[in-house]
Short mmCIF file of C-alpha atoms in Angstrom, two decimals:
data_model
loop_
_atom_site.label_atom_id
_atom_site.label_comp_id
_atom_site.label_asym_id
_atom_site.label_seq_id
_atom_site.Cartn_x
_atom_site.Cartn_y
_atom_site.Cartn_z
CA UNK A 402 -48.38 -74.85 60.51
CA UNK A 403 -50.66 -75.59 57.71
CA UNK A 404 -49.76 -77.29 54.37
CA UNK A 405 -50.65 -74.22 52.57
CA UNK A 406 -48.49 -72.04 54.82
CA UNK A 407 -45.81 -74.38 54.75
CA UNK A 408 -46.02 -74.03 50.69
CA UNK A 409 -45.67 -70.48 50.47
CA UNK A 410 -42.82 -69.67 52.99
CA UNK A 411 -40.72 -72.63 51.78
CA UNK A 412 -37.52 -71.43 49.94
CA UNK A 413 -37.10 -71.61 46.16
CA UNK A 414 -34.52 -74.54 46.57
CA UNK A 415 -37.34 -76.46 48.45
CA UNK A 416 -40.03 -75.47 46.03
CA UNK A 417 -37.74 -77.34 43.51
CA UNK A 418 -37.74 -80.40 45.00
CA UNK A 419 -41.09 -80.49 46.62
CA UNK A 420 -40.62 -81.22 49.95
CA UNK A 421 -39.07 -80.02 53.21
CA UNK A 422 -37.44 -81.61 56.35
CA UNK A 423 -36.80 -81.42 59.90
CA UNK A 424 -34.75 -83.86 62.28
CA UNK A 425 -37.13 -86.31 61.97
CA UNK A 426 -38.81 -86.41 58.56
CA UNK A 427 -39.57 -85.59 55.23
CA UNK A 428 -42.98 -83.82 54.57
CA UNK A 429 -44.22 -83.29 51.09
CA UNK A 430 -44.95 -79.52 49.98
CA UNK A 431 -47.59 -80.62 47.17
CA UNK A 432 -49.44 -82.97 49.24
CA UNK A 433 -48.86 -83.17 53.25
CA UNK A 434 -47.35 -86.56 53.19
CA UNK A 435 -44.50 -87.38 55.89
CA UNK A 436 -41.89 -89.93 55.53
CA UNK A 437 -39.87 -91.04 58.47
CA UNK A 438 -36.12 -90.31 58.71
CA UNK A 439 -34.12 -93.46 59.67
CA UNK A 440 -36.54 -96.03 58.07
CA UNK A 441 -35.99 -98.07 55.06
CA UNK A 442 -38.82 -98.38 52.79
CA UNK A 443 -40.05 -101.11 49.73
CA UNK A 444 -41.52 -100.23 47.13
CA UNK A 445 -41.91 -103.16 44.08
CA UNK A 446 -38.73 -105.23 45.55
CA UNK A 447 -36.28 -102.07 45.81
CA UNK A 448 -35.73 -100.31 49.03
CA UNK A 449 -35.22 -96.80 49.93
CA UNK A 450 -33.83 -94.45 52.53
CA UNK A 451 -36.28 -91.72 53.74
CA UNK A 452 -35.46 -89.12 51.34
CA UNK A 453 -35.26 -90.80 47.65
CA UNK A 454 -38.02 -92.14 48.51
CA UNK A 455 -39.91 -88.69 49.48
CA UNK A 456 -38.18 -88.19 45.64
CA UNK A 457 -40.07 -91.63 44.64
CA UNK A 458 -43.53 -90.47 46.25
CA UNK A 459 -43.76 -86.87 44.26
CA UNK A 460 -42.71 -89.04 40.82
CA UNK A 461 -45.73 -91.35 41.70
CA UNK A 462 -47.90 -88.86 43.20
CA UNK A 463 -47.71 -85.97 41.33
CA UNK A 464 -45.44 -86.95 38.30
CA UNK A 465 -43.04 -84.07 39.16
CA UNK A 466 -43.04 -80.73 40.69
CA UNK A 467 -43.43 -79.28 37.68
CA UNK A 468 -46.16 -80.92 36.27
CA UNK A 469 -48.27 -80.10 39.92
CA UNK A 470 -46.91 -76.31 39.88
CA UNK A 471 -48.15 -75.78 35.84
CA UNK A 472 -51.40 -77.22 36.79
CA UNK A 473 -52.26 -74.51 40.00
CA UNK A 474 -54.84 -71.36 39.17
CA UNK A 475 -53.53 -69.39 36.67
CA UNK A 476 -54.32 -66.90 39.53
CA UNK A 477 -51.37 -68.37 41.69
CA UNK A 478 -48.57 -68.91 38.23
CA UNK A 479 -49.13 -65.59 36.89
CA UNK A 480 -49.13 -67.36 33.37
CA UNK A 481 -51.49 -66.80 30.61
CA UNK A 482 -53.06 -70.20 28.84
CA UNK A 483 -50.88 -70.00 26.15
CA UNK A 484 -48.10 -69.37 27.87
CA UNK A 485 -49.35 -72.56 30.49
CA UNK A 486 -48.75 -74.74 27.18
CA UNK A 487 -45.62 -73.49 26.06
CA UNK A 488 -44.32 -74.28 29.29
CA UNK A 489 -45.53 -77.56 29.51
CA UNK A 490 -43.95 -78.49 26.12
CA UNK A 491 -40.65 -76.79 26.54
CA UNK A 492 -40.30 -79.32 29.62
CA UNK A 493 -41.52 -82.27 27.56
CA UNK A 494 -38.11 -81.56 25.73
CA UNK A 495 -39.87 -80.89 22.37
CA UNK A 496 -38.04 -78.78 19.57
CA UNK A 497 -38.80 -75.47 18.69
CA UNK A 498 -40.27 -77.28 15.07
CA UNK A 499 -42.57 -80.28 17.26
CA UNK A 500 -43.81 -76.87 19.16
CA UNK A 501 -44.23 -75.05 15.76
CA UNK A 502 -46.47 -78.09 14.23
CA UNK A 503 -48.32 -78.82 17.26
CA UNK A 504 -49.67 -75.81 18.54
CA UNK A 505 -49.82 -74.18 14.58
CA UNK A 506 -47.35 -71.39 15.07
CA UNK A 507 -46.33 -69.59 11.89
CA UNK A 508 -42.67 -69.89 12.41
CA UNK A 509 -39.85 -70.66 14.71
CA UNK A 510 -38.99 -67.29 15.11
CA UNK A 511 -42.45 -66.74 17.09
CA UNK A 512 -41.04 -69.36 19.50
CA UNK A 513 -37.72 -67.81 20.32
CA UNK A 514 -39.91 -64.77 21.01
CA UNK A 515 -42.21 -66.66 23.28
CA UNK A 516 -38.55 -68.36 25.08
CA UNK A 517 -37.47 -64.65 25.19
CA UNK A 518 -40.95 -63.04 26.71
CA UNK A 519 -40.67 -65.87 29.47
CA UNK A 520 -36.93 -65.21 30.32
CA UNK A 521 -37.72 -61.44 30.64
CA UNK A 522 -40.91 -62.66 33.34
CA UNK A 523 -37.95 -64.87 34.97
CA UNK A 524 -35.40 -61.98 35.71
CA UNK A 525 -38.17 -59.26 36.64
CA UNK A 526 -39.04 -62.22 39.21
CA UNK A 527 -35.57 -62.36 40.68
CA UNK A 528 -35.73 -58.54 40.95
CA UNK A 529 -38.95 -58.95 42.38
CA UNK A 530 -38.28 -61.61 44.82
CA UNK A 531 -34.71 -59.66 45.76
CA UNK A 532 -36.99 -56.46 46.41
CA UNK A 533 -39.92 -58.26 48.72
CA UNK A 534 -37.36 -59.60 51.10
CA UNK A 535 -35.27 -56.40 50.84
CA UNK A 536 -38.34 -54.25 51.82
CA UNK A 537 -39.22 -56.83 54.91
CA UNK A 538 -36.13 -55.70 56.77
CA UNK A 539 -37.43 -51.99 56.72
CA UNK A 540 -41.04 -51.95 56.28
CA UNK A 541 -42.46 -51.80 59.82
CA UNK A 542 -46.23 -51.38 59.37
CA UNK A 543 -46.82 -54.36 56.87
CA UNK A 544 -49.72 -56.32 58.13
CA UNK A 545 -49.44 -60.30 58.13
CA UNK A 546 -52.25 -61.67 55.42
CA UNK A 547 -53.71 -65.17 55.27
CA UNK A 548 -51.94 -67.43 53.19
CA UNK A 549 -53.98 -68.62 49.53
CA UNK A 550 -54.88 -72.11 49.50
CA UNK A 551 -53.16 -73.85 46.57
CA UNK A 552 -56.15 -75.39 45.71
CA UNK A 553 -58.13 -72.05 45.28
CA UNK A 554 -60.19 -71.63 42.06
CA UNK A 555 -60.58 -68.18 41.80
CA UNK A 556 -58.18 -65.50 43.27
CA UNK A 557 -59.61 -62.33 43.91
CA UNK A 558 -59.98 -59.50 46.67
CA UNK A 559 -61.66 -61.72 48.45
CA UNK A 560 -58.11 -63.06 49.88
CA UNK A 561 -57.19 -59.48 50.88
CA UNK A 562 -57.51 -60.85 54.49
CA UNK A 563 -55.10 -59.86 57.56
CA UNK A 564 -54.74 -62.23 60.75
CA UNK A 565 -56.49 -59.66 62.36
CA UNK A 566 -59.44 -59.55 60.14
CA UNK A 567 -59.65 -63.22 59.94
CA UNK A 568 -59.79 -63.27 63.64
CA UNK A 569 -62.20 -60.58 64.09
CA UNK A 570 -64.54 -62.55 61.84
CA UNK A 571 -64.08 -65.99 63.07
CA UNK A 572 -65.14 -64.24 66.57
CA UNK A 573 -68.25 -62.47 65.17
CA UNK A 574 -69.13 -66.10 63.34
CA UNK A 575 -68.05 -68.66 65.73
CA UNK A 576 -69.51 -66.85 69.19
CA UNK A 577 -68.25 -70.12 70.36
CA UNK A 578 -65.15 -70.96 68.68
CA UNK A 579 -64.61 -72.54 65.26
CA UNK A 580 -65.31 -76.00 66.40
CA UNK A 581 -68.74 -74.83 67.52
CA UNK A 582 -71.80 -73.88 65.52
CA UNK A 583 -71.75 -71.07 62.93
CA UNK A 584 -74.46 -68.76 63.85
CA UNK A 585 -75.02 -67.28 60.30
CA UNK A 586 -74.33 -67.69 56.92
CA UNK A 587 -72.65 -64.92 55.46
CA UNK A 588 -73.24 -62.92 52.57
CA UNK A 589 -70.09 -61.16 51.89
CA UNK A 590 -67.56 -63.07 49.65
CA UNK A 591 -64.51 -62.24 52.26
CA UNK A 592 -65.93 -63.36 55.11
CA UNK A 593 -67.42 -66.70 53.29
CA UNK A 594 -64.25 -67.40 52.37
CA UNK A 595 -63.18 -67.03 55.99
CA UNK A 596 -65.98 -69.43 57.87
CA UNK A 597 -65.63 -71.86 54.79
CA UNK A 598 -61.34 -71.96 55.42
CA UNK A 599 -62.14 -72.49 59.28
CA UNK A 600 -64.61 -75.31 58.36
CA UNK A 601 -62.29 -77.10 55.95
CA UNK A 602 -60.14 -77.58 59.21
CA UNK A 603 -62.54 -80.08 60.15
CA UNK A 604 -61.42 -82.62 57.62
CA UNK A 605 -59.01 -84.98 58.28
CA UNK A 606 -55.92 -84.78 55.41
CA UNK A 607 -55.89 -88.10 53.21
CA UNK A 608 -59.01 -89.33 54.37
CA UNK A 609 -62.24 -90.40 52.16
CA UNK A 610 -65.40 -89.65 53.20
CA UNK A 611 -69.48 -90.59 52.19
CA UNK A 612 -71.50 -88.08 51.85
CA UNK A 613 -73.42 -89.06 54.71
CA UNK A 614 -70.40 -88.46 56.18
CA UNK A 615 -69.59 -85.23 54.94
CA UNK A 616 -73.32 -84.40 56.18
CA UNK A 617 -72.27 -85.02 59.23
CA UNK A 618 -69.71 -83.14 59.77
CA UNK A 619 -70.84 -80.16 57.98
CA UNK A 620 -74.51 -80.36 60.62
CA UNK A 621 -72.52 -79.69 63.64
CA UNK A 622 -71.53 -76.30 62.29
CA UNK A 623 -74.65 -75.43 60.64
CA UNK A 624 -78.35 -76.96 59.74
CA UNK A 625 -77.94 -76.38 56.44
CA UNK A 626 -75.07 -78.44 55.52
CA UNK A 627 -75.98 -79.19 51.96
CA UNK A 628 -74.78 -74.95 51.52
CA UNK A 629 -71.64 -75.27 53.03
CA UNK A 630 -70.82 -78.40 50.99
CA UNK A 631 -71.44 -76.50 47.74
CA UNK A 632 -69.56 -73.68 48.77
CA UNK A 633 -66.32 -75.68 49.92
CA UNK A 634 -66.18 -77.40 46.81
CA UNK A 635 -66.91 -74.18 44.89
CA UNK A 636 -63.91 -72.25 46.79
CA UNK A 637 -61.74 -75.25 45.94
CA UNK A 638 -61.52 -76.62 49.84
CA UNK A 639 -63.18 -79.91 48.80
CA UNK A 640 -63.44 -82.06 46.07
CA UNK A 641 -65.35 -85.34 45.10
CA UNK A 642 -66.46 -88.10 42.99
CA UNK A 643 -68.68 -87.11 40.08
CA UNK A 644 -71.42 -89.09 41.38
CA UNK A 645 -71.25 -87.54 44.90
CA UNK A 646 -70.01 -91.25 46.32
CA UNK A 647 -66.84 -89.77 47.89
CA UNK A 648 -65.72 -86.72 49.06
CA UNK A 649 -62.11 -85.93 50.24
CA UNK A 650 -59.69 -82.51 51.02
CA UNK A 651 -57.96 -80.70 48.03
CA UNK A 652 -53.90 -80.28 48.52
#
């Protein structure tokens, strides 16, 4: 299963803490990495069992969950901008006065209302959350739709996409399968999305590349490889170096 599917069926307890496990490892939610059960590990002259130090990779890595969570598409959170910032200095621990200085509220009072706006958006959640997994037990017709990438920058209609859509499309795109050549470009957003996702798999996680490498890879799906480059850093699949001197996969 992929890292982005992974993400979005984990439970909230998991969320939380940022990664998940099985009988022989711990695998980070936020970033793919796996850390082998039953192995001790160093870091700066203290060792570690597997798990605090899955705990010790997301505090180095990615600060906290928190901090990578507030930082996703507003898209994905749901939250305004405003309510992005609050957020972020409620879990600084700053007081309702340190909020009311630095973001120029007129009074504390407009802070408790912001605390109780975001409580309200917490329990309709819950209800929320309570009601989706209520309705899976009974609704028999609900199709199965493509997980978002975490690292998508714009979320739109364009991810309205079933299995059997994606499928469908891959088919009418890669004649030959998705590790063979695309035979056209397409011009719908959907089904961009689609051949760019399928393309992305042919990255390896963690790994830097050139962009003579990048070329590369990109010219044995299609000739024009500079277009699919744009677009896969445009739909958030790849990112790089300002000056184009490395290129690597999102998480």
């Amino acid at each position: 299963m992929k890292l982005s599917e992974l993400f979005w069926s984990a439970s909230l307890e998991e969320l939380k803490r940022g990664y998940i496990q099985d009988e022989n490892s711990h695998m980070c939610l936020l970033c793919g990495k796996q850390i082998e059960k039953g192995i001790v590990y160093q870091e700066e002259g203290v060792f570690y069992e597997s798990e605090k130090y899955m705990r010790l990779h997301i505090e180095i890595a990615h600060q906290s969950v928190f901090s990578y969570l507030i930082d996703l598409d507003k898209k994905l959170t749901g939250l305004t901008d405003h309510q992005n910032r609050l957020l972020r200095l409620f879990y600084e621990g700053k007081s309702d006065a340190d909020i009311q200085e630095e973001m120029g509220i007129g009074s504390a009072s407009t802070i408790r209302n912001h605390r109780f706006v975001l409580k309200e958006k917490e329990r309709q959640a819950k209800l929320f959350l309570t009601m989706m997994e209520l309705l899976k037990e009974k609704d028999q017709h609900a199709p199965t739709f493509i997980d978002v990438h975490k690292t998508a920058r714009m979320v739109d209609d364009r991810y309205n996409v079933t299995e059997e859509e994606n499928e469908e499309l891959l088919l009418k795109y890669f004649p030959e399968g998705t590790k063979g050549q695309l035979n056209t470009f397409p011009l719908k957003q959907k089904h961009k999305l689609i051949v760019l996702r399928a393309i992305a798999d042919h990255f390896e996680d963690g790994r830097i590349y050139t962009e003579k490498e990048i070329n590369q890879v990109l010219n044995e799906s299609y000739h024009d490889y500079v277009l699919l480059r744009r677009y896969l850093i445009e739909y958030g699949f790849l990112d790089r170096k300002s000056d184009g001197s490395q290129y690597w996969l999102k998480k």
